[in-house]
XYZ file of C-alpha atoms in Angstrom:
521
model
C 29.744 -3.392 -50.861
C 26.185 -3.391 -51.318
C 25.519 -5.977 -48.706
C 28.113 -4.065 -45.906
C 26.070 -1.161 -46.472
C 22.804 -2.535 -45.423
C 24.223 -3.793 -42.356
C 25.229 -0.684 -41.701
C 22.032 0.930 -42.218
C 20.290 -1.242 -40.004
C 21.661 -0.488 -36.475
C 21.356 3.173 -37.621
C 17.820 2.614 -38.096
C 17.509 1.013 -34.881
C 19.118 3.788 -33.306
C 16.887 6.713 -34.655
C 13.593 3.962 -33.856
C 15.108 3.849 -30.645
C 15.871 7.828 -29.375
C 12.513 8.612 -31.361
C 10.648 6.313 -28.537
C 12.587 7.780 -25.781
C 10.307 9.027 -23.061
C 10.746 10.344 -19.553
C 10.837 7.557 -17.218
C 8.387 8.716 -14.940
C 6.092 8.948 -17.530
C 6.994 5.394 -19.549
C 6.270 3.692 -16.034
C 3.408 5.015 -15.762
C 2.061 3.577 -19.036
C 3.787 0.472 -18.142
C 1.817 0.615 -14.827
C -1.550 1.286 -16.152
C -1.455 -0.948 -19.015
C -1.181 -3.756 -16.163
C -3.608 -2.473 -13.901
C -5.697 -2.152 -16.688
C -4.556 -6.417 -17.860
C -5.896 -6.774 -13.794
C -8.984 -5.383 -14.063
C -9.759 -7.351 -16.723
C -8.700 -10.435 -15.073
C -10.419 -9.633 -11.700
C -12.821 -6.907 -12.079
C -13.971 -6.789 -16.058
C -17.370 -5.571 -15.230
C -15.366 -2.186 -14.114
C -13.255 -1.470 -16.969
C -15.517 0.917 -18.223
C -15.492 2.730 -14.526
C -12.056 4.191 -16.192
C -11.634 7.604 -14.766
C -9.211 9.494 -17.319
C -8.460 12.061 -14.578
C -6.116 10.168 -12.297
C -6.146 6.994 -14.352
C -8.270 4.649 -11.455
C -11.092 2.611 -11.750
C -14.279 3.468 -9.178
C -16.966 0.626 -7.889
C -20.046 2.232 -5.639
C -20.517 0.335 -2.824
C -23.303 2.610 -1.454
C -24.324 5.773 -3.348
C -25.238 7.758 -0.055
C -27.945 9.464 1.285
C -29.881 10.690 -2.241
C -30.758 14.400 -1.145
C -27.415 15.652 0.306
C -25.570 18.119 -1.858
C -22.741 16.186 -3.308
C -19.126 17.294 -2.473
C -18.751 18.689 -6.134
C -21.686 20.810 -5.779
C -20.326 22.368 -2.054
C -16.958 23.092 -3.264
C -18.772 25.591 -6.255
C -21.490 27.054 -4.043
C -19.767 29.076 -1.341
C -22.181 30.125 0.455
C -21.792 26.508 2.054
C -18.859 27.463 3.229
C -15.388 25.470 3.965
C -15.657 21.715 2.983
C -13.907 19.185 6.317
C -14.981 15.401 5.640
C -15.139 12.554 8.507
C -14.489 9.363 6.347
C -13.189 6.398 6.763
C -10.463 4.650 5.074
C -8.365 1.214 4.724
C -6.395 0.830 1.967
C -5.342 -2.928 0.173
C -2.371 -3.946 -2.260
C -3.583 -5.812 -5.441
C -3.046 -9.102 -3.011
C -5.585 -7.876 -0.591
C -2.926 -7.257 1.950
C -4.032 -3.936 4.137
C -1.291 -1.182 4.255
C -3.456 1.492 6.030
C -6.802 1.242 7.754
C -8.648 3.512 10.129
C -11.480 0.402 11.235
C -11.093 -1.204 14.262
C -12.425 -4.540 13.276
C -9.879 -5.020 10.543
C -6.756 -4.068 13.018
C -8.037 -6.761 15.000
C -8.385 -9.137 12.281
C -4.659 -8.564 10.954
C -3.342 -8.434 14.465
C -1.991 -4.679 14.250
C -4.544 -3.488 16.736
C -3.615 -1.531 19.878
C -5.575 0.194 22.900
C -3.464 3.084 22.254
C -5.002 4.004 18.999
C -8.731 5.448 18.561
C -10.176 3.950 15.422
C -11.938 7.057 14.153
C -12.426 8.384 10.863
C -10.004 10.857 8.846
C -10.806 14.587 9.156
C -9.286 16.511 6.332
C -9.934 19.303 3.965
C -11.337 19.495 1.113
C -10.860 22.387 -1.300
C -10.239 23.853 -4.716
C -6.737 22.358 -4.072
C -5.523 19.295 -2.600
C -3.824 20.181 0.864
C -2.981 16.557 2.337
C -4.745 14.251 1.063
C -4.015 10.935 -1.136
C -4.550 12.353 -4.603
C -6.626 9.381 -5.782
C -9.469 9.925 -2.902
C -9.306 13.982 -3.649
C -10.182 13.016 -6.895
C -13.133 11.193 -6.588
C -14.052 13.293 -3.970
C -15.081 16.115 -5.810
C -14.748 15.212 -9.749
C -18.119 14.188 -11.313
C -17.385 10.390 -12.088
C -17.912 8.209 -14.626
C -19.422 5.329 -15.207
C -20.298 2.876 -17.431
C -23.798 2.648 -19.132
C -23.972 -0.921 -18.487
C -22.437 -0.349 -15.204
C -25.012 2.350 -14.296
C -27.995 0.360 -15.530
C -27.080 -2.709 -13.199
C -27.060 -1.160 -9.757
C -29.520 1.876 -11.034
C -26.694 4.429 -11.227
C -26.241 7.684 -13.268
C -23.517 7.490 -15.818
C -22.297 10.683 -14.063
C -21.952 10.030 -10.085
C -20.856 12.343 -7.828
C -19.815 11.609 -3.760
C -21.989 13.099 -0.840
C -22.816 11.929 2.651
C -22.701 8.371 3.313
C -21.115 7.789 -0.291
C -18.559 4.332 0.003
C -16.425 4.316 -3.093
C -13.673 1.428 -3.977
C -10.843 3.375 -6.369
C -8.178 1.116 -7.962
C -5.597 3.462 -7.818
C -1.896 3.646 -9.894
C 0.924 4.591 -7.497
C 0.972 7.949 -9.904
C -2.045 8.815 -7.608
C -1.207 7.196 -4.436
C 1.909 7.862 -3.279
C 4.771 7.615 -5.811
C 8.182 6.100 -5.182
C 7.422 7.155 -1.690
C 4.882 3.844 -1.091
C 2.745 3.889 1.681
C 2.808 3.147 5.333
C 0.732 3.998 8.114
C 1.719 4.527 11.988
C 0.269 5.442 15.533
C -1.983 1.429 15.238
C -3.003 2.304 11.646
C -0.866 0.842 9.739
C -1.288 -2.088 8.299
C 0.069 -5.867 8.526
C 2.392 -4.521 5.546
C 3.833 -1.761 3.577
C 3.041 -1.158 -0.128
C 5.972 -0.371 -1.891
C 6.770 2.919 -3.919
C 5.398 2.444 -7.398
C 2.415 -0.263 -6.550
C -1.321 0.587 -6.845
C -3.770 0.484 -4.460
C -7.032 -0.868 -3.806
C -8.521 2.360 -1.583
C -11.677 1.809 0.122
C -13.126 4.980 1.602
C -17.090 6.658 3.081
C -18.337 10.016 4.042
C -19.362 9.617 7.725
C -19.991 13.602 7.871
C -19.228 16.650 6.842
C -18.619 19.696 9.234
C -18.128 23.404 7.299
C -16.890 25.590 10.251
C -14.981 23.217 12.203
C -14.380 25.652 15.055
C -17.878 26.224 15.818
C -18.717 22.869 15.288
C -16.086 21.982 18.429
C -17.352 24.915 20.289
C -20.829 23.354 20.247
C -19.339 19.745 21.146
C -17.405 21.389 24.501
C -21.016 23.601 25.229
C -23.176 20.208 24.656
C -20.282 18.026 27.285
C -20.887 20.865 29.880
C -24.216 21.159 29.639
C -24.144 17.163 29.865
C -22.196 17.539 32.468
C -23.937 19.685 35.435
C -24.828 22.168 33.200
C -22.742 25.227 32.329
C -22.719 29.164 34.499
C -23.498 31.468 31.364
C -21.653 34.768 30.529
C -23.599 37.949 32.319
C -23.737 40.832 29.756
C -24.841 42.907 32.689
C -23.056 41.688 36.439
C -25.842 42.836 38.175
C -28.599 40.648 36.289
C -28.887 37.396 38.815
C -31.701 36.313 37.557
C -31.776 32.394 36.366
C -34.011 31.742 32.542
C -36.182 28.753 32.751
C -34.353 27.636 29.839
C -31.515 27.612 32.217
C -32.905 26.132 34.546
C -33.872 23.291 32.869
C -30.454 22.752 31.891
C -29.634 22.883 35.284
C -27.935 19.762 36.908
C -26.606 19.805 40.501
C -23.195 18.621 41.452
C -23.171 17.175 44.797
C -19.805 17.361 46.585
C -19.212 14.693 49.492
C -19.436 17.167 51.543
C -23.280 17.915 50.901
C -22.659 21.206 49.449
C -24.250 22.094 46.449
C -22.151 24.016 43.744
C -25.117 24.541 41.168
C -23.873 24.608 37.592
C -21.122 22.634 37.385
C -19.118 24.251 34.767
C -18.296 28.098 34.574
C -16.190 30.051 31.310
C -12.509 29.780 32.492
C -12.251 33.593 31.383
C -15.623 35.559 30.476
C -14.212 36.797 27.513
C -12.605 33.210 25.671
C -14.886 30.726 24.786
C -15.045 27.429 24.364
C -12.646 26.847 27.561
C -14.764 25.598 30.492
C -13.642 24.627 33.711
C -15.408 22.424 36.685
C -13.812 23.430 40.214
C -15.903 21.065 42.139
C -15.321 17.985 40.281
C -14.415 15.100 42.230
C -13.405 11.987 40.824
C -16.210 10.308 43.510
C -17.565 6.843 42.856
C -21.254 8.061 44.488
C -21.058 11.275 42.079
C -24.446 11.408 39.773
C -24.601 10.014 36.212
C -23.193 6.608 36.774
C -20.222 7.635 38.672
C -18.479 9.432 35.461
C -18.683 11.331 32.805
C -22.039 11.949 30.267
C -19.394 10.936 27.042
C -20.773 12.657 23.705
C -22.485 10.143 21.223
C -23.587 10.793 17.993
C -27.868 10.837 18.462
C -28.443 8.202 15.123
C -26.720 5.307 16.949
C -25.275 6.352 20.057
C -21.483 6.037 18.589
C -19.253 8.345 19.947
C -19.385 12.228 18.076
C -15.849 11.169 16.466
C -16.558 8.177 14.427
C -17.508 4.280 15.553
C -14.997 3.467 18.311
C -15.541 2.677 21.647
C -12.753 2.416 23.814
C -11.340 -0.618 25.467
C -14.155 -3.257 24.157
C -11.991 -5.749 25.109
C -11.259 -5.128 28.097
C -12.899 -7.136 30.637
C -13.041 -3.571 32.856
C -15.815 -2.603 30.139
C -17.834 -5.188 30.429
C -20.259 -2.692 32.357
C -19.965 -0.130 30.202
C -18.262 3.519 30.366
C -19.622 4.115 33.492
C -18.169 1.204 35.194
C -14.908 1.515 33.622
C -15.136 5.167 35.250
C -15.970 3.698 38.403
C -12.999 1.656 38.709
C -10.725 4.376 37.792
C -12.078 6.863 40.052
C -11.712 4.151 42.977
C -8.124 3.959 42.184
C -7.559 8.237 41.844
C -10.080 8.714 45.455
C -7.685 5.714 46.886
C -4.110 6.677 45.876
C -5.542 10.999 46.063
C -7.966 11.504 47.926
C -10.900 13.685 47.606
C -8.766 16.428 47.623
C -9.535 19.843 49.755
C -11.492 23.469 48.271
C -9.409 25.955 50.446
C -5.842 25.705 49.617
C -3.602 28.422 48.466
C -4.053 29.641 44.531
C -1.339 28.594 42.239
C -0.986 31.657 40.616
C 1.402 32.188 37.510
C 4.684 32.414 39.182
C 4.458 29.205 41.345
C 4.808 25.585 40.558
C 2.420 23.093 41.217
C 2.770 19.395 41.206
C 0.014 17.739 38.757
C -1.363 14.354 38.249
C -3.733 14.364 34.963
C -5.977 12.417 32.356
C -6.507 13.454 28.989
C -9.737 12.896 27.137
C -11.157 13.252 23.731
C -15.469 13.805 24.575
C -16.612 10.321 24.123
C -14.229 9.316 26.746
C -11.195 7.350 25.458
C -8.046 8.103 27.001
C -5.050 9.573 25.140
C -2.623 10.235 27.963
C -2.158 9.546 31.509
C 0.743 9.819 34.014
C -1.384 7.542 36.812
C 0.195 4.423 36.460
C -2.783 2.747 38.546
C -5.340 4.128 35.707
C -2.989 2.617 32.629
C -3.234 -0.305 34.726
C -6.778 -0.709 34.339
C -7.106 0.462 30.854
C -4.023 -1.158 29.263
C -3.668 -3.826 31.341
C -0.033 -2.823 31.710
C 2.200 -0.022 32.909
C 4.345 0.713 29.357
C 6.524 3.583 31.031
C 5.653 4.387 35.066
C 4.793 7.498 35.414
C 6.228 10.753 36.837
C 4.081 14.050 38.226
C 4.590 17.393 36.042
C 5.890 20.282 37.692
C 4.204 22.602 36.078
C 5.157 26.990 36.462
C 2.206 28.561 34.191
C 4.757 31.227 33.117
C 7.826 29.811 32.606
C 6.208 26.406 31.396
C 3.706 27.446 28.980
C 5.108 26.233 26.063
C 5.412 22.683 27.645
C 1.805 21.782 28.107
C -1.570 22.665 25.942
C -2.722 26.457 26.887
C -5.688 24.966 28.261
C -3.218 24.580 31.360
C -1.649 28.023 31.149
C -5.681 29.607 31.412
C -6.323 27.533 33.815
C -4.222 26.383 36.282
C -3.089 29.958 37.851
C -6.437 30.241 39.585
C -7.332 26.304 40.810
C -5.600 25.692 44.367
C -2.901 23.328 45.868
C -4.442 19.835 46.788
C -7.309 20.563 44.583
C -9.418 17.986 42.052
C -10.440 20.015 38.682
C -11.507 18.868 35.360
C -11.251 21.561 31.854
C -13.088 21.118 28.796
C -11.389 23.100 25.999
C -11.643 23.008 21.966
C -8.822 22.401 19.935
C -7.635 26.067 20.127
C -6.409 25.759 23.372
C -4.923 22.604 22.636
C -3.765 20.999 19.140
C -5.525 23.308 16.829
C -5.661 23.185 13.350
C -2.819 20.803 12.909
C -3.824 18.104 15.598
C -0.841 16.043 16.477
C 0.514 13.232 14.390
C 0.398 9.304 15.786
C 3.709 7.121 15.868
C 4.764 3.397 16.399
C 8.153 3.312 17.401
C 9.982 0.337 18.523
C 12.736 -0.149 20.607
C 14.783 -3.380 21.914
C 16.646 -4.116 24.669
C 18.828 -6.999 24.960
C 20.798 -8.720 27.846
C 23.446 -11.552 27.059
C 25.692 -13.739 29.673
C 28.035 -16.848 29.214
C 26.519 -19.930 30.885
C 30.114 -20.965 31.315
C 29.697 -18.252 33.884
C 27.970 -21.116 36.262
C 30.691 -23.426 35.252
C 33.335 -20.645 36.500
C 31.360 -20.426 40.231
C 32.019 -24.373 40.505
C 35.853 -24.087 39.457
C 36.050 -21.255 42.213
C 34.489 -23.441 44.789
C 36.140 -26.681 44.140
C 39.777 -25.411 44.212
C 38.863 -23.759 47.202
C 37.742 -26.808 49.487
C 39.563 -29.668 48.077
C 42.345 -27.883 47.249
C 45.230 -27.440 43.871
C 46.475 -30.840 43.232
C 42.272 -32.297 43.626
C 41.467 -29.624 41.065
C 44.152 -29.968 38.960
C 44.051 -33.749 38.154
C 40.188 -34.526 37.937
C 37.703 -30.887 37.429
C 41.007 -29.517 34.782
C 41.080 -33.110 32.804
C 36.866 -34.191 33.105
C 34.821 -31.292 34.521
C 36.184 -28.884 32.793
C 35.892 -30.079 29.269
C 32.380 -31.204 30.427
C 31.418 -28.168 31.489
C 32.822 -26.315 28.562
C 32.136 -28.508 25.826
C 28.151 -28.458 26.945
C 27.821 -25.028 28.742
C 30.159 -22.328 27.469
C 27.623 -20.315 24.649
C 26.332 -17.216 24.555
C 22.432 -16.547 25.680
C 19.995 -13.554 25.080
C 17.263 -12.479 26.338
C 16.129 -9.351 23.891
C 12.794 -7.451 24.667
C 10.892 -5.521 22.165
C 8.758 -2.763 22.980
C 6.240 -0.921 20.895
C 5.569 2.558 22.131
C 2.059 4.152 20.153
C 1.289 7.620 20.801
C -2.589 8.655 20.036
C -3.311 10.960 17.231
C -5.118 14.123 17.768
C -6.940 14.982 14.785
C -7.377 18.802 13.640
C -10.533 20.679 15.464
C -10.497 17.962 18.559
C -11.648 19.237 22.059
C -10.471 17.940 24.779
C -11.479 16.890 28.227
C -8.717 17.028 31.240
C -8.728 15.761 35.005
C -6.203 17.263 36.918
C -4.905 16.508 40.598
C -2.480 18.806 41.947
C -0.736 18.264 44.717
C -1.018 19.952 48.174
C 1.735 22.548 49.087
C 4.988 21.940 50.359
């Protein structure tokens, strides 16, 4: 009896070991998880072990510490009179494998073959605050926590043991899924995603930089769309008093002339589409003319350290052999093909007004000149190579339409005229505002099948036809038609598959349009 009992009182044992242990299983997988992330980094990366970061539960390596006298991000979120906090940074995230699931660099969508022309390889603008909006919760983190490190760490690339991120700061977190993304994994889309997906529950090697910081994003677009017109021709200021005609000689050294084909001189290029709206400028006289000043196109923003465009690193189209002169060629040869298929268009025609429709042909710009949207199939010819979808003209009624296109169109359409050129500068709150608009990849496939034995059946129609039953009968029935069958009758398809990317517009993006709109019926 003594014997039965103890077996008894082991499973019981067992039992009570066993609910005592029990643990939510979110929580038990993520000690499972970092227990092996942590068996990795001592495998791979032992010298940053003691880069642990108990908040968050990632490891950090500095690539580049940043520019030494910036205020860090930690130290702008707590002083407010810096005001709101939006980062440009970059961004390309790697499984433990080195496999990229996400990346915002050109060069390494062309080196994994997920590149498209569609996309513009800029860095990320997002928020950052006392709370974490939209971002990854791993690069909030070391975004504005003090971090860190190691002593012997520190010591080796001349570190503090407490590092915090500013401008030009590249970081590489080893991140837990609890921090990534969860169950949910992670996938990119609109040309950034990567070659693959990482999987729900599957760290991530995140490697990120501050390219800039902006804290009133409005007024730092309103500048951008004030610097592109005065870039541009210049820009027809806002009279506080009507009667005041009188020109500054600041003004007039910001004064470029606009020369129409015609010889007649328009002055400053750009006037306020309304007096009282800013940041929406319009250019009546523009012409898309290949023997119009600055190179035949635009003056594109750049950024004045390396003459990369405001936005980030990209330039559009580099391989493209259209580029191989630059913007302004590339310009050229699309304003030969709008002047060929257009016209110059006409400055007399009857206003659109908001209760008419008008007919328009239009290009959509971010400032340093790359192309989000077009419906000129001769103009995706030349930057694309191809013609994806052909295009179609917009009807376009300012009233009852408004909600179809940007405002930018509504405010300034109604008073441009039929058969007229035009181009509109506008910030983002006349277009995408705050929210920008998301990018996509979406795929579609189209597939066409036929019998072969189809060819065999035009033979069996012709042969009983000229030589006739009994001919048919005794020699195609018995030998050409097992031939024929035996070798030909299968199934064939021809599928096509078709990947459709549509640009991202990032929060606090101006925008620069050229319209054409048709003359009258």
């Amino acid at each position: 009896m003594r014997y039965v009992l103890r077996f008894l009182l082991v499973p019981l044992l067992a039992g009570v070991l066993s609910v005592s242990c029990v643990k939510d299983p979110e929580e038990a997988y993520s000690d499972v998880e970092n227990r092996s992330l942590r068996a990795w980094m001592l495998k791979n990366k032992p010298e940053l072990v003691e880069n642990y970061q108990e908040d968050g539960a990632y490891y950090v390596e500095v690539l580049d510490p940043g520019v030494a006298d910036s205020m860090s991000i930690n130290e702008i979120l707590k002083d407010k009179d810096q005001g709101s906090c939006w980062l440009f940074f970059d961004m390309t995230g790697r499984d433990l494998h080195g496999q990229v699931c996400l990346t915002r660099s050109e060069p390494i969508a062309k080196m994994q073959g997920t590149f498209t022309k569609y996309t513009h390889y800029v860095p990320y603008l997002r928020y950052i605050g006392d709370v974490n909006i939209s971002l990854m919760e791993g690069t909030y983190l070391a975004m504005k926590s003090v971090l860190k490190l190691g002593e012997k760490y520190a010591a080796d690339n001349n570190l503090s043991t407490e590092f915090e991120v500013r401008y030009g700061t590249s970081l590489r977190l080893y991140l837990p899924s609890s921090v990534v993304n969860g169950s949910s994994g992670v996938s990119g889309t609109g040309g950034y995603e990567g070659e693959f997906e990482l999987d729900g529950n599957r760290p991530m090697i995140m490697d990120f930089k501050i390219m800039n910081r902006v804290n009133n994003p409005l007024a730092f677009e309103g500048d951008l769309v004030d610097a592109f017109g005065e870039s541009n021709g210049g820009v027809t200021p806002v009279k506080d008093d009507e009667d005041d005609t009188t020109e500054s000689a600041a003004l007039a050294s910001l004064r470029r002339v606009y020369t129409r084909a015609d010889g007649t001189d328009d002055g400053l290029a750009w006037k306020h589409a309304y007096d009282t709206i800013p940041g929406l400028l319009v250019n009546p006289t523009y012409v898309p003319d290949v023997e119009r000043p600055f190179e035949y196109g635009f003056r594109y923003l750049k950024s004045e350290e390396d003459e990369t465009p405001v936005y980030g690193t990209n330039v559009p189209y580099t391989d493209s052999d259209v580029y191989a002169g630059g913007p302004a060629e590339l310009d050229k040869k699309i304003n030969e093909a709008l002047v060929e298929r257009f016209g110059q268009g006409v400055m007399d025609g009857d206003t659109i007004g908001t209760d008419n429709t008008a007919k328009i042909w239009y290009i959509c710009r971010f400032l340093d000149g790359f192309i989000i949207e077009t419906n000129i199939d001769e103009v995706k010819e030349i930057i694309y190579g191809e013609v994806e979808s052909e295009g179609s003209v917009v009807s376009y009624s300012p009233e009852s339409d408004k909600n179809d296109q940007t405002t930018a169109w509504y405010y300034t359409i109604p008073k441009l005229c039929y058969g007229q050129w035009a181009a509109v500068v506008t910030t983002s709150s006349f277009a995408y505002g705050a929210s920008g608009r998301s990018g996509s990849s979406e795929t579609s496939s189209s597939s066409s099948s036929y019998y072969n034995y189809y060819n065999y059946y035009n033979y069996y129609n012709y042969y009983n036809s000229y030589y006739g039953n009994y001919y048919y009968d005794n020699y195609y029935y018995n030998y050409y038609n097992n031939y024929y069958y035996n070798n030909y009758y299968d199934m064939s398809d021809d599928t096509t598959t078709t990947t459709t990317v549509t640009t991202e517009i990032q929060p606090y993006t101006p925008l620069l349009y050229q319209f054409y709109i048709e003359e009258k019926d």
